[in-house]
Coordinates of C-alpha atoms and ligand atoms in Angstrom, one line a residue:
M2 CA -173.9 -0.8 28.9
R3 CA -172.7 -0.7 25.3
V4 CA -169.1 -1.5 24.5
S5 CA -167.6 1.9 23.8
S6 CA -167.0 2.0 20.1
P7 CA -165.8 5.1 18.2
T8 CA -169.4 5.7 17.2
E9 CA -170.6 5.4 20.8
R10 CA -167.9 7.8 21.9
R11 CA -168.8 10.3 19.2
L12 CA -172.5 9.8 20.0
A13 CA -171.9 10.7 23.7
A14 CA -169.7 13.7 22.8
L15 CA -171.7 15.1 19.9
G16 CA -175.2 13.9 20.7
P17 CA -175.9 17.1 22.8
R18 CA -175.0 19.3 19.7
L19 CA -177.5 17.3 17.6
R20 CA -180.2 17.4 20.3
R21 CA -179.8 21.2 20.6
Q22 CA -180.7 21.6 16.9
L23 CA -183.7 19.4 17.3
E24 CA -184.9 21.4 20.3
R25 CA -184.3 24.7 18.5
L26 CA -186.3 23.4 15.5
Y27 CA -189.1 21.4 17.0
G28 CA -189.1 22.1 20.8
S29 CA -190.2 19.2 22.9
T30 CA -191.3 17.3 19.8
G31 CA -187.7 17.4 18.7
L32 CA -186.5 15.7 21.8
A33 CA -189.3 13.2 21.5
I34 CA -187.8 11.9 18.2
W35 CA -184.4 11.5 19.8
P36 CA -184.7 7.8 20.5
R37 CA -185.7 7.1 16.9
L38 CA -182.9 9.3 15.6
E39 CA -180.4 7.7 17.9
A40 CA -181.5 4.3 16.6
I41 CA -180.9 5.4 13.0
L42 CA -177.4 6.6 13.9
R43 CA -176.5 3.3 15.5
E44 CA -178.0 1.2 12.6
R45 CA -176.2 3.2 9.9
A46 CA -173.0 3.1 11.9
A47 CA -173.2 -0.6 12.3
E48 CA -173.4 -0.9 8.5
R49 CA -170.6 1.5 7.7
P50 CA -168.1 -0.4 5.5
A51 CA -164.6 -0.9 6.9
A52 CA -163.0 1.2 4.1
M53 CA -165.2 4.2 5.1
A54 CA -164.6 3.7 8.8
A55 CA -160.9 3.8 8.2
L56 CA -161.3 7.0 6.2
D57 CA -163.3 8.4 9.2
E58 CA -160.4 7.8 11.5
A59 CA -157.9 9.2 9.1
R60 CA -159.8 12.4 8.6
L61 CA -160.6 12.9 12.3
A62 CA -156.9 13.1 12.7
D63 CA -156.6 15.6 9.9
P64 CA -159.7 17.9 9.9
D65 CA -158.1 20.2 7.3
W66 CA -157.5 17.3 4.9
F67 CA -159.5 19.0 2.1
V68 CA -158.0 22.5 2.7
A69 CA -154.9 21.5 0.8
P70 CA -152.8 23.1 -1.9
D71 CA -153.3 20.1 -4.3
M72 CA -157.1 20.0 -3.9
L73 CA -158.8 20.4 -7.3
G74 CA -162.4 19.6 -8.1
Y75 CA -164.3 18.6 -11.2
S76 CA -168.1 18.7 -11.7
T77 CA -170.0 16.9 -14.4
Y78 CA -173.2 15.1 -15.5
V79 CA -172.4 11.4 -15.7
D80 CA -174.2 10.9 -19.0
R81 CA -172.6 13.9 -20.7
F82 CA -169.1 12.9 -19.5
A83 CA -169.1 9.2 -20.0
G84 CA -172.6 7.8 -20.7
T85 CA -172.8 5.7 -17.6
V86 CA -171.1 5.2 -14.2
E87 CA -169.3 2.2 -15.7
G88 CA -168.1 4.4 -18.5
L89 CA -166.9 7.0 -16.0
I90 CA -164.7 4.5 -14.3
G91 CA -162.9 4.2 -17.6
H92 CA -162.2 8.0 -17.6
V93 CA -160.9 8.4 -14.1
D94 CA -157.4 8.6 -15.7
H95 CA -158.5 11.9 -17.4
L96 CA -159.4 13.3 -14.0
E97 CA -156.1 12.1 -12.6
S98 CA -154.2 13.7 -15.5
L99 CA -155.6 17.1 -14.4
G100 CA -154.8 16.4 -10.7
V101 CA -158.5 16.2 -9.7
R102 CA -159.0 15.1 -6.1
Y103 CA -162.8 15.9 -5.8
L104 CA -165.5 14.7 -8.2
H105 CA -169.1 16.1 -8.1
L106 CA -171.5 14.0 -10.1
L107 CA -174.7 15.7 -11.2
A108 CA -178.0 14.0 -11.8
L109 CA -176.7 10.6 -10.5
L110 CA -179.7 9.6 -8.3
K111 CA -183.0 8.4 -9.8
A112 CA -184.7 11.4 -11.2
R113 CA -188.3 12.2 -12.2
E114 CA -189.6 10.8 -15.5
G115 CA -189.4 13.4 -18.2
D116 CA -188.2 16.9 -17.2
S117 CA -186.3 16.6 -14.0
D118 CA -184.6 20.0 -13.9
G119 CA -181.4 18.4 -14.8
G120 CA -181.7 15.7 -12.1
F121 CA -182.7 18.1 -9.3
A122 CA -186.2 16.6 -9.1
V123 CA -185.2 13.4 -7.3
A124 CA -187.6 10.5 -7.4
D125 CA -185.5 8.1 -5.2
Y126 CA -182.5 9.3 -3.2
L127 CA -181.3 5.8 -2.6
S128 CA -181.1 4.5 -6.1
V129 CA -179.0 5.5 -9.1
E130 CA -180.7 6.8 -12.3
P131 CA -181.3 3.4 -14.0
R132 CA -179.9 4.5 -17.4
L133 CA -176.6 5.4 -15.6
G134 CA -176.1 2.2 -13.7
T135 CA -176.6 0.8 -10.2
M136 CA -175.5 1.6 -6.7
A137 CA -173.1 -1.3 -7.0
D138 CA -171.5 0.5 -10.0
V139 CA -171.2 3.6 -7.8
E140 CA -169.5 1.6 -5.0
R141 CA -167.0 0.3 -7.6
L142 CA -166.4 3.9 -8.9
A143 CA -166.0 5.2 -5.3
A144 CA -163.4 2.5 -4.6
R145 CA -161.5 3.4 -7.8
L146 CA -161.6 7.1 -6.9
R147 CA -160.3 6.4 -3.4
E148 CA -157.3 4.7 -5.0
G149 CA -156.6 8.0 -6.8
R150 CA -157.3 10.0 -3.6
I151 CA -160.4 11.5 -5.3
S152 CA -163.4 12.2 -3.1
L153 CA -166.8 11.5 -4.6
C154 CA -169.5 14.1 -4.1
V155 CA -173.3 13.8 -4.9
D156 CA -176.1 16.3 -4.8
L157 CA -178.5 15.9 -1.9
A158 CA -181.5 18.0 -3.1
L159 CA -183.1 18.2 0.3
N160 CA -185.2 21.3 -0.3
H161 CA -187.6 19.4 -2.5
T162 CA -188.4 16.0 -4.1
A163 CA -189.9 15.2 -7.5
D164 CA -193.6 15.0 -7.6
D165 CA -193.3 11.3 -8.5
H166 CA -191.1 10.5 -5.4
A167 CA -192.7 7.7 -3.4
W168 CA -193.4 10.2 -0.6
A169 CA -195.2 12.5 -3.0
Q170 CA -197.2 9.7 -4.5
A171 CA -198.3 8.5 -1.1
A172 CA -199.2 12.1 -0.2
R173 CA -201.2 12.4 -3.4
D174 CA -203.0 9.1 -2.6
G175 CA -204.1 10.6 0.7
D176 CA -201.5 9.2 3.2
P177 CA -201.5 11.8 6.0
H178 CA -198.0 10.9 7.1
Y179 CA -196.5 11.8 3.8
R180 CA -198.9 14.6 3.0
A181 CA -197.2 16.3 6.0
F182 CA -193.9 15.9 4.3
Y183 CA -194.9 18.8 2.0
H184 CA -196.4 22.3 2.3
V185 CA -200.0 22.3 1.2
L186 CA -201.7 25.7 1.6
G187 CA -205.0 27.3 0.8
D188 CA -205.1 30.0 -1.9
D189 CA -205.2 32.9 0.6
E190 CA -202.4 31.5 2.7
A191 CA -200.2 30.9 -0.4
Q192 CA -201.0 34.4 -1.6
A193 CA -199.9 35.8 1.8
Y194 CA -196.5 34.0 1.6
E195 CA -196.1 34.9 -2.1
A196 CA -196.2 38.6 -1.3
D197 CA -192.7 38.4 0.2
L198 CA -191.1 35.7 -2.0
L199 CA -188.6 36.2 -4.9
Q200 CA -188.7 34.3 -8.2
V201 CA -186.1 31.7 -9.1
F202 CA -187.4 30.8 -12.5
P203 CA -189.6 33.9 -13.3
T204 CA -189.9 33.0 -17.0
T205 CA -190.2 29.2 -17.0
A206 CA -191.8 28.7 -13.6
P207 CA -193.4 31.9 -12.2
G208 CA -194.6 31.8 -8.7
N209 CA -193.8 29.6 -5.7
F210 CA -196.9 27.5 -5.5
T211 CA -198.7 25.0 -7.7
H212 CA -202.3 24.0 -7.4
V213 CA -202.4 20.2 -7.1
P214 CA -206.0 18.9 -7.1
A215 CA -205.0 15.5 -5.6
M216 CA -203.4 17.4 -2.7
G217 CA -206.4 19.6 -2.3
G218 CA -204.5 22.9 -2.3
Q219 CA -201.5 24.9 -3.3
V220 CA -198.2 22.9 -3.0
W221 CA -195.1 24.9 -2.3
T222 CA -192.9 24.7 -5.4
T223 CA -190.0 27.2 -5.1
F224 CA -188.5 25.8 -8.4
Y225 CA -190.4 23.9 -11.0
P226 CA -194.0 22.8 -10.4
F227 CA -192.8 19.2 -10.3
Q228 CA -190.3 20.0 -7.5
W229 CA -192.3 19.9 -4.2
D230 CA -190.6 21.7 -1.3
L231 CA -190.2 19.4 1.8
N232 CA -191.8 20.6 5.0
W233 CA -188.8 20.8 7.3
A234 CA -191.0 22.0 10.2
N235 CA -192.0 18.3 10.3
P236 CA -189.5 16.3 12.3
E237 CA -190.4 13.2 10.3
V238 CA -188.6 14.9 7.3
M239 CA -185.5 15.3 9.4
L240 CA -185.5 11.6 10.3
A241 CA -186.0 10.6 6.7
I242 CA -183.3 12.8 5.3
V243 CA -180.7 11.9 8.1
D244 CA -181.3 8.2 7.3
T245 CA -181.0 8.8 3.6
M246 CA -177.8 10.8 3.9
L247 CA -176.1 8.2 6.1
R248 CA -177.1 5.4 3.8
L249 CA -175.6 7.3 0.9
A250 CA -172.4 8.0 2.9
N251 CA -172.1 4.2 3.5
H252 CA -172.2 3.7 -0.3
G253 CA -168.9 5.6 -0.5
F254 CA -169.9 9.2 -1.1
E255 CA -167.4 11.5 0.7
A256 CA -169.3 14.8 0.2
F257 CA -172.8 16.0 -0.2
R258 CA -173.7 19.1 -2.2
L259 CA -176.6 20.4 -0.2
D260 CA -178.7 21.9 -2.9
S261 CA -180.8 25.1 -2.3
I262 CA -180.4 25.1 1.4
A263 CA -181.1 28.8 1.7
F264 CA -184.7 27.9 1.0
L265 CA -185.3 25.2 3.6
W266 CA -187.3 27.1 6.2
K267 CA -190.5 28.9 5.5
Q268 CA -191.6 31.9 7.6
L269 CA -194.6 34.1 6.7
G270 CA -193.6 37.7 6.1
T271 CA -190.1 36.9 5.0
D272 CA -188.5 35.9 1.7
C273 CA -188.1 32.4 3.2
R274 CA -184.3 32.5 2.5
N275 CA -181.4 32.1 4.9
R276 CA -183.7 31.8 8.0
P277 CA -181.9 30.8 11.2
Q278 CA -183.8 27.5 11.3
A279 CA -182.3 26.5 7.9
H280 CA -178.9 26.6 9.6
Y281 CA -180.2 24.5 12.6
I282 CA -181.4 21.9 10.0
V283 CA -177.9 21.7 8.4
R284 CA -176.1 21.7 11.7
A285 CA -178.3 18.7 12.7
L286 CA -177.2 16.9 9.5
R287 CA -173.6 17.8 10.2
A288 CA -173.8 16.5 13.8
A289 CA -175.3 13.2 12.5
L290 CA -172.5 12.9 10.0
D291 CA -169.8 13.8 12.6
I292 CA -171.1 10.9 14.7
V293 CA -171.6 8.2 12.1
A294 CA -169.5 9.2 9.0
P295 CA -167.0 12.0 10.0
A296 CA -165.0 11.5 6.8
T297 CA -167.9 13.1 4.9
L298 CA -168.0 16.8 3.8
L299 CA -171.0 19.0 3.5
K300 CA -171.0 21.6 0.8
A301 CA -173.6 24.4 1.0
E302 CA -175.1 25.5 -2.4
A303 CA -176.2 28.8 -1.0
I304 CA -176.1 31.4 -3.7
V305 CA -176.2 34.3 -1.3
P306 CA -174.3 37.6 -0.8
T307 CA -170.9 37.1 0.9
A308 CA -172.0 38.8 4.1
L309 CA -174.7 36.0 4.5
V310 CA -172.2 33.1 4.1
P311 CA -170.6 32.8 7.6
P312 CA -173.6 31.1 9.2
Y313 CA -173.4 28.4 6.5
F314 CA -169.9 27.6 7.8
G315 CA -171.3 27.7 11.3
A316 CA -171.0 31.2 12.7
D317 CA -173.8 32.3 14.8
E318 CA -176.1 34.9 13.2
G319 CA -174.1 38.0 12.5
S320 CA -171.3 37.1 14.9
D321 CA -167.6 36.5 14.0
W322 CA -166.0 33.1 14.8
D323 CA -165.3 34.2 18.4
G324 CA -168.9 35.1 18.9
G325 CA -169.9 31.4 18.8
F326 CA -169.5 28.6 16.3
E327 CA -171.3 25.4 15.6
P328 CA -170.0 23.3 12.7
E329 CA -172.4 23.5 9.7
C330 CA -170.8 23.1 6.3
H331 CA -167.1 22.3 5.4
L332 CA -167.5 24.0 2.0
V333 CA -169.5 26.9 0.7
Y334 CA -169.7 28.0 -3.0
N335 CA -168.0 31.3 -3.5
N336 CA -170.6 32.3 -6.0
S337 CA -169.8 36.0 -5.6
L338 CA -166.1 35.5 -6.5
M339 CA -167.2 33.5 -9.6
V340 CA -169.5 36.4 -10.7
A341 CA -166.9 39.0 -9.8
G342 CA -164.4 37.3 -12.2
W343 CA -166.8 37.7 -15.1
V344 CA -167.7 41.2 -14.1
G345 CA -163.9 42.0 -13.9
L346 CA -163.5 40.8 -17.5
A347 CA -166.6 42.8 -18.7
E348 CA -165.4 45.9 -16.9
Q349 CA -161.7 45.4 -17.6
S350 CA -161.2 46.1 -14.0
A351 CA -160.1 44.2 -10.9
A352 CA -162.3 46.3 -8.6
L353 CA -165.1 43.8 -7.9
P354 CA -162.8 40.7 -7.8
H355 CA -160.6 42.6 -5.3
A356 CA -163.6 43.5 -3.2
I357 CA -164.9 39.9 -3.1
V358 CA -161.4 38.3 -2.4
A359 CA -161.1 40.8 0.4
A360 CA -164.6 39.8 1.8
S361 CA -163.7 36.1 1.5
G362 CA -161.2 36.0 4.3
G363 CA -161.3 34.8 7.9
L364 CA -162.6 31.2 7.5
P365 CA -162.8 28.9 10.5
R366 CA -160.7 25.8 10.8
G367 CA -161.9 22.8 8.8
A368 CA -163.6 25.0 6.3
N369 CA -162.9 26.3 2.8
W370 CA -164.6 28.0 -0.2
L371 CA -165.6 26.0 -3.2
S372 CA -164.2 28.3 -5.8
Y373 CA -165.1 28.0 -9.5
A374 CA -165.3 29.9 -12.8
R375 CA -168.3 28.2 -14.2
C376 CA -170.7 25.4 -13.2
H377 CA -173.8 23.7 -14.6
D378 CA -175.9 26.7 -13.6
D379 CA -176.2 30.3 -14.9
I380 CA -174.1 33.2 -13.7
G381 CA -176.7 34.4 -11.3
W382 CA -176.6 38.2 -10.7
G383 CA -178.9 38.4 -7.7
A384 CA -176.5 37.6 -4.9
V385 CA -173.8 40.1 -6.1
I386 CA -176.4 42.8 -6.1
G387 CA -176.4 42.2 -2.3
D388 CA -172.5 42.3 -2.3
L389 CA -172.5 45.7 -4.1
A390 CA -175.1 47.3 -1.8
G391 CA -173.2 49.9 0.1
I392 CA -170.3 49.8 -2.4
D393 CA -172.1 50.9 -5.5
P394 CA -174.8 53.6 -5.9
D395 CA -176.7 51.5 -8.4
P396 CA -175.7 47.8 -8.4
V397 CA -178.4 46.7 -10.8
A398 CA -177.3 49.2 -13.4
R399 CA -173.7 48.2 -13.1
L400 CA -174.3 44.5 -13.3
T401 CA -176.8 45.0 -16.1
I402 CA -174.0 46.5 -18.2
A403 CA -171.7 43.5 -17.3
A404 CA -174.5 41.0 -18.1
K405 CA -175.3 42.6 -21.5
F406 CA -171.5 42.5 -22.3
L407 CA -171.4 38.8 -21.5
D408 CA -174.6 38.3 -23.5
G409 CA -172.6 39.6 -26.5
A410 CA -173.8 43.2 -26.7
D411 CA -171.9 46.2 -28.2
G412 CA -169.2 44.3 -30.0
S413 CA -168.3 42.1 -27.0
W414 CA -166.2 39.0 -27.5
A415 CA -168.5 37.1 -25.1
R416 CA -171.2 34.8 -26.4
G417 CA -173.4 34.3 -23.5
E418 CA -177.2 34.4 -23.4
P419 CA -179.7 35.8 -20.9
F420 CA -181.2 33.3 -18.4
Q421 CA -184.8 33.6 -17.4
S422 CA -185.2 36.9 -19.3
D423 CA -185.1 38.4 -22.8
G424 CA -182.2 40.6 -21.6
S425 CA -184.5 43.3 -20.5
V426 CA -184.3 42.4 -16.8
L427 CA -181.2 41.2 -14.8
H428 CA -181.5 37.6 -13.7
G429 CA -178.8 35.3 -15.1
S430 CA -176.4 34.6 -18.0
N431 CA -175.7 31.3 -19.6
G432 CA -172.7 30.1 -21.6
T433 CA -169.7 27.8 -21.4
M434 CA -166.4 29.3 -20.1
A435 CA -164.8 29.3 -23.5
S436 CA -167.8 31.0 -25.3
L437 CA -168.1 33.6 -22.5
A438 CA -164.4 34.3 -22.6
G439 CA -164.3 34.9 -26.3
L440 CA -163.0 31.7 -27.9
E441 CA -166.3 31.2 -29.8
A442 CA -166.2 34.7 -31.3
A443 CA -162.4 34.7 -32.0
R444 CA -161.4 35.0 -35.6
T445 CA -157.7 36.0 -35.4
D446 CA -154.7 34.4 -33.6
E447 CA -154.6 37.4 -31.3
E448 CA -158.3 37.1 -30.4
R449 CA -157.8 33.4 -29.7
E450 CA -154.7 34.1 -27.6
H451 CA -156.6 36.7 -25.6
A452 CA -159.5 34.3 -25.1
F453 CA -157.1 31.6 -23.8
R454 CA -155.6 34.2 -21.4
R455 CA -159.0 35.2 -20.1
I456 CA -159.8 31.5 -19.4
A457 CA -156.5 31.1 -17.6
L458 CA -157.2 34.4 -15.7
L459 CA -160.5 33.1 -14.3
N460 CA -159.0 29.7 -13.5
A461 CA -156.2 31.5 -11.7
L462 CA -158.7 33.5 -9.7
S463 CA -160.4 30.3 -8.6
I464 CA -157.1 28.5 -7.9
A465 CA -155.0 31.3 -6.4
S466 CA -157.8 32.4 -4.1
G467 CA -157.2 29.2 -2.1
G468 CA -160.5 27.5 -2.5
L469 CA -161.3 23.9 -3.5
A470 CA -161.1 25.1 -7.1
T471 CA -163.6 23.2 -9.2
L472 CA -163.6 22.8 -13.0
Y473 CA -166.9 22.3 -14.9
M474 CA -166.8 19.4 -17.4
G475 CA -165.5 20.4 -20.8
D476 CA -164.2 23.8 -19.8
E477 CA -160.7 22.2 -19.6
A478 CA -161.2 21.4 -23.3
G479 CA -162.6 24.8 -24.3
L480 CA -166.0 23.3 -25.3
L481 CA -168.3 26.0 -26.8
N482 CA -172.0 26.6 -26.3
D483 CA -174.2 23.7 -27.3
H484 CA -177.4 24.9 -28.9
S485 CA -178.8 21.4 -29.5
Y486 CA -181.0 21.6 -26.4
R487 CA -183.4 23.8 -28.4
D488 CA -184.4 20.7 -30.5
D489 CA -185.2 18.6 -27.4
P490 CA -188.8 19.0 -26.2
D491 CA -187.7 18.2 -22.6
R492 CA -185.0 20.8 -22.6
A493 CA -185.9 23.5 -25.1
H494 CA -187.3 25.7 -22.3
E495 CA -184.2 25.4 -20.2
G496 CA -181.4 27.8 -21.3
R497 CA -178.8 26.4 -19.0
W498 CA -178.3 23.4 -21.3
L499 CA -176.4 25.9 -23.5
H500 CA -173.4 25.4 -21.2
R501 CA -173.9 21.6 -20.5
P502 CA -172.3 20.1 -23.7
V503 CA -171.5 16.5 -24.1
M504 CA -167.8 15.8 -23.5
D505 CA -165.8 15.8 -26.8
W506 CA -163.0 13.3 -26.1
D507 CA -161.6 14.0 -29.5
A508 CA -161.1 17.6 -28.6
L509 CA -158.6 16.8 -25.9
D510 CA -155.6 16.6 -28.2
R511 CA -156.5 19.8 -30.1
V512 CA -154.9 23.2 -29.6
A513 CA -157.6 24.7 -27.4
A514 CA -157.7 21.8 -24.9
L515 CA -153.9 21.4 -24.8
R516 CA -153.5 25.1 -24.1
I517 CA -156.3 25.4 -21.5
S518 CA -155.5 22.1 -19.7
G519 CA -151.8 23.0 -19.8
D520 CA -152.6 26.4 -18.1
I521 CA -154.7 24.6 -15.5
R522 CA -151.9 22.1 -14.7
A523 CA -149.4 25.0 -14.5
L524 CA -151.6 26.9 -12.1
R525 CA -152.2 23.9 -9.9
T526 CA -148.5 23.1 -9.8
A527 CA -147.7 26.7 -8.8
R528 CA -150.3 26.6 -6.0
I529 CA -148.8 23.3 -4.7
A530 CA -145.4 24.9 -4.7
S531 CA -146.8 27.9 -2.9
G532 CA -148.3 25.8 -0.1
G533 CA -151.4 28.0 -0.4
A534 CA -154.9 26.9 0.5
G535 CA -157.8 28.3 2.5
A536 CA -158.9 31.9 3.1
P537 CA -157.5 34.3 0.5
A538 CA -155.9 37.7 1.1
T539 CA -155.3 40.6 -1.3
I540 CA -152.1 42.4 -2.2
A541 CA -152.1 46.1 -3.0
T542 CA -151.4 46.8 -6.7
S543 CA -150.5 49.9 -8.8
T544 CA -153.6 50.0 -10.9
S545 CA -157.3 49.1 -10.7
A546 CA -157.0 46.6 -13.6
L547 CA -154.5 44.5 -11.6
L548 CA -155.6 42.1 -8.8
G549 CA -153.0 40.9 -6.3
I550 CA -153.7 37.8 -4.3
A551 CA -151.4 36.3 -1.6
C552 CA -151.3 32.5 -2.0
G553 CA -149.2 30.7 0.5
S554 CA -145.6 31.9 0.0
D555 CA -146.5 33.5 -3.3
R556 CA -147.8 36.6 -4.9
V557 CA -150.3 36.2 -7.7
F558 CA -151.1 39.0 -10.1
L559 CA -154.1 39.0 -12.4
N560 CA -154.5 41.6 -15.2
F561 CA -158.1 42.2 -16.0
S562 CA -157.4 44.5 -18.9
P563 CA -156.4 44.2 -22.6
H564 CA -153.3 46.3 -22.0
A565 CA -149.9 45.4 -20.4
V566 CA -149.6 47.0 -17.0
Q567 CA -146.8 47.5 -14.5
V568 CA -146.6 45.2 -11.5
G569 CA -143.7 46.9 -9.8
D570 CA -140.6 45.7 -8.1
L571 CA -140.4 41.9 -7.9
A572 CA -136.7 41.5 -7.8
G573 CA -135.9 38.3 -6.0
W574 CA -139.1 36.7 -7.1
H575 CA -139.5 33.8 -9.5
D576 CA -142.2 33.4 -12.2
R577 CA -143.5 29.9 -11.3
V578 CA -145.3 29.4 -14.5
A579 CA -142.7 30.7 -17.0
D580 CA -139.9 29.4 -14.6
T581 CA -137.9 32.6 -15.0
P582 CA -136.6 35.2 -12.5
I583 CA -138.6 38.4 -12.3
G584 CA -137.0 41.8 -12.3
D585 CA -137.4 45.0 -10.4
D586 CA -139.7 46.6 -13.0
A587 CA -142.0 43.7 -13.7
M588 CA -144.7 44.1 -16.3
I589 CA -147.7 41.8 -17.0
G590 CA -149.3 41.3 -20.4
P591 CA -152.9 41.8 -21.5
W592 CA -155.4 39.5 -19.6
S593 CA -152.4 37.7 -18.1
V594 CA -151.4 36.0 -14.8
L595 CA -148.1 36.5 -13.1
W596 CA -147.5 33.9 -10.4
A597 CA -144.5 35.0 -8.3
G598 CA -142.8 32.7 -5.9
P599 CA -139.8 33.5 -3.7
S600 CA -136.6 32.7 -5.5
A601 CA -135.2 29.4 -4.3
Ligands
OTU36 C1 -179.8 24.8 -7.6 O1 -179.8 26.1 -8.3 C2 -179.2 23.9 -8.7 O2 -177.9 24.2 -8.8 C3 -180.0 24.1 -10.0 O3 -179.4 23.3 -11.0 C4 -181.4 23.6 -9.7 O4 -182.2 24.0 -10.9 C5 -182.0 24.3 -8.5 O5 -181.2 24.4 -7.4 C6 -183.2 23.5 -8.0 O6 -182.8 22.3 -7.5 O7 -181.1 26.8 -5.9 O8 -179.4 28.2 -4.3 O9 -180.6 30.2 -10.9 O10 -178.6 28.7 -10.0 O11 -181.8 27.9 -8.6 C7 -179.8 28.7 -5.5 C8 -180.8 28.8 -11.0 C9 -180.3 27.5 -6.3 C10 -179.9 28.2 -10.0 C11 -180.5 28.3 -8.6 C12 -179.7 27.3 -7.7

């Protein structure tokens, strides 16, 4: 009889939830792997460092620890921010100066030689990209971040590996065990699947399959040809990824960004996105973490219509929370709110931001949105087409107008560029926050002022809507589009490098950075004062340009138009940003935010 340790107690309590997922996925074969999976859980638990075990206990006592008014995130490539992990340790003070409590590092793990899709073609999940440092450096960084109450997040690209991953190399060399880690199809079978699949990179990587002679067939490659989709119908893949994830958690990572999880399960005759089995896979990962490393968060990178998000938090298919709930992810990207913010600017209307804030309510306990204005990816238009179905008679036409505006058409102040298209089709838009908001195009003081306000407006949408609001590196400094990628043979084809500039540390004491960072700090301070965090709610307003959000004790108004508009009677309320009382006939300026707290 084992001494009852916290892990043993959690294994006894949560093991059934994990076994249920295995049975749903693999039937009796799933239960046959249980002894091996149980051994992995115990081995990894035995290795869990004391500091992480202590964090486990603290967070079990406070499951909403990350749904907090002062939670603010930051996402960056290590090399573009600080060169190396060691260099990053030297810049943690910058993160602390912004009030950051969550740090997502991109392209940290060892990536494929050459083009690696920005680090998302992983060659070894368990080692750090050598030019960035070592896992020992990461453990020192994680310890430094914990001192500052900053949680370290890393991408777990579990839909695919690089084609030079050891598993792929073994498969290529004929090892049947690792060949079964991937999908290898005949031409006709691949064609049958392809008929229902969408394109992620239609311009740079058309199709979802790549003929690999050494594999003797068509390998499933949803993304780039060098990103081989893992075969999650194979329980050996589950064992390998659970072990990988727990080893990484023991190195000090407190959150995993689960990349592309909408694509995990393949089913003939479907678009192979958002399948029920994809959720069972993630719920198995969640159960394993809850047993061994409960301090650790899972964040779903599921770029899907808002209506398809609840199962990624754990709701049963199509049911509300009462209809059944199994924990899946703690955080889900609110991609639709990000897109809606940009559409709001383009349309000079709060209509879509209002609709998405209203659709983002009703979260379960221990869950929150990951809210953001920009990230390392494009503004993807596809998911919001789904959100607009039923609201708008022609979503594609409407979003095409917004996309063209953001790509700079018709005298627009935006300086974005089409992604995966020449602008003739609707796919995505690239650009840094400052360039998209008009700071690049601004030539007069008023144009610069309005650009600064539009940046603050979208940061306010992300912060006031209660999510784990996450900044993308350089946006706090107003960095503009970086066109240098066009001269790099490994990057020239990949337009998203436009909005992935190298950090300009000298810019931090210039006007743009001081204004933008100052606005961010003011919004974060206001949210802390409001006590607001978690699911957002809307407030009715007097005009379609004006969005109202309830945030804790406060009322936050966002003006998505270039004209001053009336807010209404706010007598007895206090402007938390300007620190002035607000009257009974409040107005809000062009592109502005009015954050109203109850008078003391
Ligand atoms: C994710 O992207 C990553 O964020 C991208 O940087 C990677 O290129 C990609 O996966 C492959 O790893 O998978 O859930 O439109 O926004 O591909 C959707 C491009 C994704 C990305 C989209 C997204």
